Tab-separated table of C-alpha atoms and ligand atoms in Angstrom:
chain	number	residue	atom	x	y	z
H	1	MET	CA	0.000	0.000	0.000
H	2	THR	CA	1.400	3.424	-0.924
H	3	ILE	CA	1.806	6.083	1.738
H	4	ILE	CA	-1.078	8.065	0.236
H	5	ALA	CA	-3.385	5.030	0.206
H	6	ARG	CA	-2.442	4.229	3.837
H	7	ARG	CA	-3.227	7.805	4.878
H	8	LEU	CA	-6.602	7.591	3.122
H	9	VAL	CA	-7.475	4.361	4.928
H	10	LEU	CA	-6.484	5.909	8.280
H	11	ALA	CA	-8.507	9.052	7.538
H	12	LEU	CA	-11.653	7.105	6.583
H	13	PRO	CA	-13.051	6.257	10.049
H	14	ALA	CA	-12.654	9.909	11.123
H	15	ALA	CA	-14.559	11.041	8.021
H	16	LEU	CA	-17.307	8.486	8.690
H	17	LEU	CA	-17.591	9.624	12.295
H	18	ALA	CA	-17.723	13.271	11.243
H	19	ALA	CA	-21.035	12.936	9.386
H	20	PRO	CA	-23.289	11.971	12.348
H	21	ALA	CA	-21.339	14.377	14.565
H	22	LEU	CA	-22.178	17.155	12.120
H	23	ALA	CA	-25.890	16.386	12.417
H	24	GLN	CA	-25.761	16.134	16.212
H	25	GLY	CA	-24.266	19.612	16.565
H	26	PHE	CA	-26.410	21.049	13.783
H	27	PRO	CA	-27.448	23.829	13.600
H	28	THR	CA	-24.582	25.661	15.281
H	29	GLN	CA	-25.691	29.129	14.166
H	30	PRO	CA	-28.785	30.854	12.677
H	31	ILE	CA	-29.926	29.435	9.350
H	32	THR	CA	-30.463	31.711	6.351
H	33	MET	CA	-33.488	30.834	4.212
H	34	VAL	CA	-33.137	32.503	0.814
H	35	ILE	CA	-36.395	33.438	-0.912
H	36	PRO	CA	-35.616	34.072	-4.595
H	37	PHE	CA	-38.395	36.684	-4.963
H	38	ALA	CA	-39.293	40.010	-3.372
H	39	ALA	CA	-40.614	40.395	0.160
H	40	GLY	CA	-44.386	40.455	0.566
H	41	GLY	CA	-45.046	37.996	-2.290
H	42	PRO	CA	-46.353	34.420	-2.243
H	43	THR	CA	-43.003	32.609	-1.853
H	44	ASP	CA	-42.058	35.019	0.916
H	45	THR	CA	-45.364	34.349	2.702
H	46	VAL	CA	-44.877	30.563	2.586
H	47	GLY	CA	-41.186	30.896	3.513
H	48	ARG	CA	-41.738	33.077	6.576
H	49	LEU	CA	-44.399	30.736	7.983
H	50	ILE	CA	-42.178	27.683	7.480
H	51	ALA	CA	-39.055	29.455	8.757
H	52	GLU	CA	-40.712	30.408	12.032
H	53	ALA	CA	-41.995	26.875	12.668
H	54	MET	CA	-38.698	25.203	11.653
H	55	ALA	CA	-36.787	27.545	13.966
H	56	ARG	CA	-38.830	26.313	16.946
H	57	ASP	CA	-37.927	22.702	16.152
H	58	LEU	CA	-34.259	23.404	15.344
H	59	GLY	CA	-33.656	25.656	18.349
H	60	GLN	CA	-32.014	28.285	16.139
H	61	SER	CA	-33.374	31.292	14.250
H	62	VAL	CA	-34.191	30.788	10.581
H	63	ILE	CA	-33.661	34.196	9.001
H	64	VAL	CA	-35.475	34.920	5.738
H	65	VAL	CA	-33.430	36.826	3.156
H	66	ASN	CA	-35.086	37.958	-0.096
H	67	VAL	CA	-32.796	37.746	-3.129
H	68	GLY	CA	-35.174	38.560	-5.992
H	69	GLY	CA	-34.487	39.092	-9.672
H	70	ALA	CA	-33.963	37.200	-12.944
H	71	GLY	CA	-36.991	34.938	-12.426
H	72	GLY	CA	-35.657	33.487	-9.163
H	73	THR	CA	-32.217	32.529	-10.529
H	74	LEU	CA	-30.249	35.085	-8.480
H	75	GLY	CA	-31.483	33.660	-5.178
H	76	ALA	CA	-30.944	30.088	-6.359
H	77	GLN	CA	-27.388	30.976	-7.398
H	78	ARG	CA	-26.706	32.451	-3.948
H	79	VAL	CA	-27.624	29.126	-2.328
H	80	ALA	CA	-25.899	26.884	-4.897
H	81	GLN	CA	-22.677	28.781	-4.174
H	82	ALA	CA	-23.067	28.892	-0.371
H	83	ARG	CA	-21.088	26.754	2.102
H	84	PRO	CA	-22.726	23.295	2.076
H	85	ASP	CA	-23.203	23.001	5.831
H	86	GLY	CA	-26.998	23.353	6.076
H	87	HIS	CA	-26.910	26.933	7.376
H	88	THR	CA	-28.042	28.328	4.010
H	89	ILE	CA	-31.191	26.896	2.425
H	90	LEU	CA	-33.479	27.869	-0.446
H	91	LEU	CA	-37.252	27.879	-0.724
H	92	HIS	CA	-38.160	27.793	-4.396
H	93	HIS	CA	-41.106	26.683	-6.492
H	94	ILE	CA	-41.985	25.131	-9.864
H	95	GLY	CA	-39.371	27.467	-11.400
H	96	MET	CA	-36.734	24.933	-10.276
H	97	ALA	CA	-38.213	22.575	-12.896
H	98	THR	CA	-38.398	25.064	-15.772
H	99	ILE	CA	-35.229	27.117	-15.221
H	100	PRO	CA	-32.866	24.261	-16.262
H	101	THR	CA	-34.418	24.446	-19.770
H	102	LEU	CA	-35.459	28.120	-19.937
H	103	TYR	CA	-31.993	29.403	-19.025
H	104	ARG	CA	-29.191	28.060	-21.205
H	105	ARG	CA	-26.474	30.152	-19.530
H	106	LEU	CA	-26.356	30.298	-15.754
H	107	ALA	CA	-23.488	30.893	-13.327
H	108	TYR	CA	-24.543	27.820	-11.290
H	109	ASP	CA	-25.744	24.296	-11.983
H	110	PRO	CA	-29.572	24.488	-11.688
H	111	VAL	CA	-29.947	20.744	-11.048
H	112	ASN	CA	-26.712	19.314	-9.642
H	113	GLY	CA	-26.032	22.414	-7.569
H	114	PHE	CA	-28.581	21.353	-4.933
H	115	GLU	CA	-29.633	18.722	-2.418
H	116	THR	CA	-33.382	18.309	-1.946
H	117	ILE	CA	-34.810	18.562	1.590
H	118	GLY	CA	-38.520	18.075	0.948
H	119	MET	CA	-41.587	19.471	-0.753
H	120	VAL	CA	-43.659	22.067	1.087
H	121	THR	CA	-46.978	22.845	-0.594
H	122	GLU	CA	-48.805	23.103	-3.934
H	123	VAL	CA	-50.502	26.454	-4.375
H	124	PRO	CA	-53.391	27.156	-6.783
H	125	MET	CA	-53.208	30.225	-9.021
H	126	THR	CA	-55.816	32.819	-9.861
H	127	LEU	CA	-56.264	35.084	-12.854
H	128	VAL	CA	-56.718	38.625	-11.560
H	129	ALA	CA	-56.936	42.198	-12.853
H	130	ARG	CA	-56.918	45.738	-11.551
H	131	ARG	CA	-60.213	46.535	-9.859
H	132	ASP	CA	-61.542	48.781	-12.652
H	133	PHE	CA	-60.510	46.526	-15.547
H	134	PRO	CA	-63.354	46.640	-18.109
H	135	ALA	CA	-64.397	42.953	-17.958
H	136	GLN	CA	-66.625	41.437	-15.286
H	137	THR	CA	-66.299	37.745	-16.176
H	138	LEU	CA	-63.713	35.451	-17.736
H	139	GLN	CA	-65.709	35.355	-20.983
H	140	GLU	CA	-65.703	39.170	-21.127
H	141	LEU	CA	-61.996	39.177	-20.287
H	142	VAL	CA	-61.248	36.796	-23.166
H	143	ALA	CA	-63.224	38.953	-25.612
H	144	HIS	CA	-61.597	42.134	-24.300
H	145	VAL	CA	-58.060	40.695	-24.483
H	146	ARG	CA	-58.616	39.463	-28.051
H	147	ARG	CA	-59.883	42.904	-29.079
H	148	GLU	CA	-57.430	45.118	-27.185
H	149	ARG	CA	-54.356	42.866	-26.938
H	150	ASP	CA	-51.932	45.669	-27.893
H	151	ARG	CA	-53.138	47.899	-25.103
H	152	ILE	CA	-53.184	45.332	-22.277
H	153	ASN	CA	-50.242	44.530	-20.076
H	154	LEU	CA	-49.591	41.488	-17.993
H	155	ALA	CA	-47.409	41.608	-14.868
H	156	ASN	CA	-45.081	38.761	-13.925
H	157	ALA	CA	-42.041	38.015	-11.782
H	158	GLY	CA	-39.604	37.381	-14.633
H	159	ILE	CA	-38.855	34.435	-16.919
H	160	GLY	CA	-39.232	31.193	-15.006
H	161	ALA	CA	-41.543	32.649	-12.353
H	162	ALA	CA	-44.879	30.941	-11.789
H	163	SER	CA	-46.674	34.104	-12.914
H	164	HIS	CA	-44.651	33.976	-16.135
H	165	LEU	CA	-45.563	30.318	-16.833
H	166	CYS	CA	-49.236	30.942	-16.082
H	167	GLY	CA	-49.194	34.076	-18.276
H	168	LEU	CA	-47.622	32.070	-21.120
H	169	LEU	CA	-50.326	29.434	-20.795
H	170	LEU	CA	-53.012	32.154	-20.871
H	171	GLN	CA	-51.546	33.754	-23.994
H	172	SER	CA	-51.141	30.427	-25.786
H	173	THR	CA	-54.674	29.321	-24.787
H	174	LEU	CA	-56.099	32.583	-26.171
H	175	ASN	CA	-53.576	32.711	-29.016
H	176	VAL	CA	-52.648	36.326	-28.244
H	177	GLN	CA	-49.478	38.147	-27.258
H	178	MET	CA	-49.631	40.779	-24.527
H	179	THR	CA	-46.996	43.192	-23.289
H	180	THR	CA	-45.447	41.700	-20.175
H	181	VAL	CA	-44.120	43.788	-17.309
H	182	PRO	CA	-41.487	41.933	-15.237
H	183	TYR	CA	-40.960	42.574	-11.513
H	184	ASN	CA	-38.610	40.891	-9.056
H	185	GLY	CA	-41.579	39.227	-7.408
H	186	THR	CA	-45.363	39.368	-7.513
H	187	GLY	CA	-45.339	41.218	-4.160
H	188	PRO	CA	-44.356	44.507	-5.862
H	189	ALA	CA	-46.390	43.540	-8.956
H	190	MET	CA	-49.460	43.239	-6.721
H	191	ASN	CA	-48.865	46.773	-5.393
H	192	ASP	CA	-49.004	48.040	-8.968
H	193	LEU	CA	-52.096	45.961	-9.771
H	194	VAL	CA	-53.902	47.337	-6.719
H	195	GLY	CA	-52.708	50.834	-7.691
H	196	GLY	CA	-54.066	50.333	-11.241
H	197	ARG	CA	-50.643	50.707	-12.913
H	198	VAL	CA	-50.807	47.257	-14.583
H	199	ASP	CA	-53.831	45.431	-15.994
H	200	LEU	CA	-53.590	41.693	-15.429
H	201	MET	CA	-51.676	39.070	-13.498
H	202	CYS	CA	-51.758	35.369	-12.873
H	203	ASP	CA	-50.675	34.779	-9.279
H	204	GLN	CA	-50.802	32.317	-6.417
H	205	THR	CA	-53.663	32.339	-3.910
H	206	THR	CA	-51.076	32.931	-1.161
H	207	ASN	CA	-50.755	36.451	-2.628
H	208	THR	CA	-54.206	37.079	-4.091
H	209	THR	CA	-56.726	35.659	-1.589
H	210	GLU	CA	-56.830	38.612	0.783
H	211	HIS	CA	-56.958	41.157	-2.059
H	212	ILE	CA	-59.777	39.238	-3.770
H	213	ARG	CA	-61.754	39.087	-0.514
H	214	ALA	CA	-61.134	42.792	0.165
H	215	GLY	CA	-62.169	43.712	-3.395
H	216	THR	CA	-58.926	45.596	-4.115
H	217	ILE	CA	-58.461	43.519	-7.289
H	218	ARG	CA	-60.857	41.661	-9.597
H	219	ALA	CA	-60.651	37.861	-9.894
H	220	TYR	CA	-61.860	35.809	-12.874
H	221	ALA	CA	-60.950	32.194	-12.192
H	222	ALA	CA	-58.880	29.689	-10.260
H	223	THR	CA	-56.456	27.619	-12.331
H	224	THR	CA	-57.297	24.360	-10.567
H	225	PRO	CA	-59.630	21.465	-11.504
H	226	ALA	CA	-61.741	22.128	-8.367
H	227	ARG	CA	-62.688	25.413	-6.676
H	228	VAL	CA	-60.308	26.755	-4.037
H	229	ALA	CA	-61.853	26.208	-0.577
H	230	SER	CA	-60.875	29.686	0.644
H	231	LEU	CA	-62.501	31.360	-2.393
H	232	PRO	CA	-65.701	29.321	-2.842
H	233	ASP	CA	-67.394	31.906	-5.091
H	234	LEU	CA	-64.553	31.976	-7.609
H	235	PRO	CA	-65.203	29.630	-10.559
H	236	THR	CA	-62.512	27.360	-11.940
H	237	ALA	CA	-61.213	28.334	-15.376
H	238	ALA	CA	-63.039	25.313	-16.851
H	239	GLU	CA	-66.344	26.388	-15.227
H	240	ALA	CA	-65.804	29.927	-16.502
H	241	GLY	CA	-65.267	28.719	-20.086
H	242	LEU	CA	-61.495	28.143	-20.391
H	243	PRO	CA	-60.914	24.383	-20.041
H	244	GLY	CA	-57.271	23.311	-19.879
H	245	PHE	CA	-56.132	26.525	-18.232
H	246	GLU	CA	-54.690	24.738	-15.177
H	247	VAL	CA	-51.496	25.450	-13.214
H	248	SER	CA	-50.511	24.783	-9.636
H	249	VAL	CA	-47.257	25.853	-8.052
H	250	TRP	CA	-45.301	23.308	-6.026
H	251	HIS	CA	-42.664	24.506	-3.579
H	252	GLY	CA	-39.629	22.725	-2.155
H	253	LEU	CA	-36.703	23.316	0.169
H	254	TYR	CA	-33.074	22.929	-1.030
H	255	ALA	CA	-29.523	23.078	0.320
H	256	PRO	CA	-26.250	23.466	-1.594
H	257	ARG	CA	-24.866	20.291	-3.186
H	258	GLY	CA	-22.537	18.489	-0.778
H	259	THR	CA	-24.496	19.316	2.395
H	260	PRO	CA	-23.986	16.187	4.559
H	261	ALA	CA	-26.870	13.683	4.446
H	262	PRO	CA	-27.468	13.743	8.245
H	263	VAL	CA	-27.864	17.535	8.092
H	264	ILE	CA	-30.332	17.205	5.206
H	265	GLU	CA	-32.263	14.606	7.246
H	266	ARG	CA	-32.367	16.958	10.247
H	267	LEU	CA	-33.665	19.828	8.080
H	268	SER	CA	-36.240	17.523	6.524
H	269	ARG	CA	-37.471	16.452	9.983
H	270	ALA	CA	-37.804	20.115	10.978
H	271	LEU	CA	-39.738	20.776	7.759
H	272	GLN	CA	-42.111	17.900	8.527
H	273	VAL	CA	-42.691	19.288	12.027
H	274	ALA	CA	-43.300	22.759	10.548
H	275	LEU	CA	-45.864	21.371	8.110
H	276	ARG	CA	-47.885	19.974	11.042
H	277	ASP	CA	-47.651	23.236	12.996
H	278	GLU	CA	-51.164	24.529	13.756
H	279	ARG	CA	-50.375	28.106	12.772
H	280	VAL	CA	-48.860	26.993	9.455
H	281	VAL	CA	-51.782	24.685	8.670
H	282	SER	CA	-54.421	27.285	9.499
H	283	ARG	CA	-52.664	30.175	7.705
H	284	PHE	CA	-52.106	27.967	4.643
H	285	ARG	CA	-55.817	27.094	4.711
H	286	ASP	CA	-56.784	30.798	4.906
H	287	LEU	CA	-54.637	31.415	1.840
H	288	GLY	CA	-56.109	28.582	-0.234
H	289	THR	CA	-53.401	25.947	0.161
H	290	GLU	CA	-52.292	23.109	2.436
H	291	PRO	CA	-49.027	21.424	3.462
H	292	VAL	CA	-47.984	18.342	1.486
H	293	PRO	CA	-48.322	15.028	3.371
H	294	ALA	CA	-45.219	14.051	5.415
H	295	GLU	CA	-44.027	11.434	2.897
H	296	ARG	CA	-43.654	14.150	0.240
H	297	ALA	CA	-41.649	16.402	2.574
H	298	THR	CA	-38.661	14.056	2.234
H	299	PRO	CA	-35.406	14.409	0.228
H	300	GLY	CA	-36.077	11.275	-1.887
H	301	TYR	CA	-39.674	12.058	-2.871
H	302	HIS	CA	-38.770	15.679	-3.558
H	303	ARG	CA	-35.806	14.679	-5.814
H	304	ARG	CA	-37.961	12.238	-7.842
H	305	PHE	CA	-40.813	14.733	-8.215
H	306	TRP	CA	-38.427	17.538	-9.241
H	307	GLU	CA	-36.613	15.401	-11.836
H	308	ALA	CA	-39.933	14.205	-13.308
H	309	ASP	CA	-41.126	17.822	-13.542
H	310	ILE	CA	-37.908	18.923	-15.294
H	311	ALA	CA	-38.487	16.110	-17.822
H	312	LYS	CA	-42.146	17.168	-18.222
H	313	TRP	CA	-41.354	20.837	-18.917
H	314	ARG	CA	-38.263	20.336	-21.135
H	315	PRO	CA	-40.079	19.351	-24.373
H	316	ILE	CA	-42.818	21.945	-23.785
H	317	ILE	CA	-40.290	24.796	-23.448
H	318	GLN	CA	-38.152	23.522	-26.313
H	319	ALA	CA	-41.195	23.255	-28.593
H	320	ALA	CA	-42.278	26.796	-27.649
H	321	GLY	CA	-38.713	27.987	-28.364
H	322	THR	CA	-38.942	30.723	-25.732
H	323	PHE	CA	-35.711	30.826	-23.768
H	324	ALA	CA	-34.479	33.428	-21.309
H	325	ASP	CA	-31.313	34.152	-23.317
R	1	MLT	C1	-43.132	35.518	-5.751
R	1	MLT	O1	-42.924	35.062	-4.635
R	1	MLT	O2	-42.967	36.702	-6.033
R	1	MLT	C2	-43.694	34.595	-6.793
R	1	MLT	O3	-43.589	33.261	-6.425
R	1	MLT	C3	-43.247	34.961	-8.109
R	1	MLT	C4	-43.768	34.036	-9.158
R	1	MLT	O4	-43.201	32.975	-9.307
R	1	MLT	O5	-44.702	34.376	-9.873
């Protein structure tokens, strides 16, 4: 045996012992949860609820940091390039499945740059407009958009955002092109919708429910097969005359590639505890969503689901030929 090989053999037991030790001491400092969109938006809302409940289980603060921009890729990059010790994690959504195809040039690996921790929730979307938009129903909206397409703008949170995907589906369903207005999250986009500075948006119920109930925006339909329990008067798109206009937005938690498996397991356990937390469950319900069952909040399930979703979106994006670059 060479000297180098002998050293490796001697070093091995120490390395094996280090992994469980890492999990036992973990977390040794506050955890940063990166939200790749602006504060006040739907991902931020989900993230802050989860962060607070995970912190109670982990015995350390989980500090939410918003790194918005470029459709969620800037925040994802921050986490992919962070120290892989479990103290920096990412909450991201369906964009993790579309970005690997939509973006052909990124400064990080959008698939192999991450470990999966577990899925969090699947959020319905709603098609909404400024309060004084001149269409009362989805049918009127469709007619209006077809007539006035050049004068209507559609807010979104950048290429790869859920609002972008839903807006694309709307435009392809209606076979029209609208002017899109990108923001670094639908939180600020919602401010402009409420203020009447943009016309339309497709956004998650975690951001739209309270505005719809308060009447500060107008809602046309939910993009789910069944009505959203928290908005029982809102028809589904199919009921309102637009079958096939369906999108829901799954969210998951990630750590940088190379984060030790015991640390990932510890984070996943904290996520599962958070998803059973009464405040999380009831706030999710108020906002039209619910936590995923415990078996989906695991690294293995999350990885399989994510990979299947990347494979599902790849041919759709390639056929559409709309890339970010
Ligand atoms: C956000 O948190 O701003 C949204 O999730 C953006 C989006 O994906 O539409």
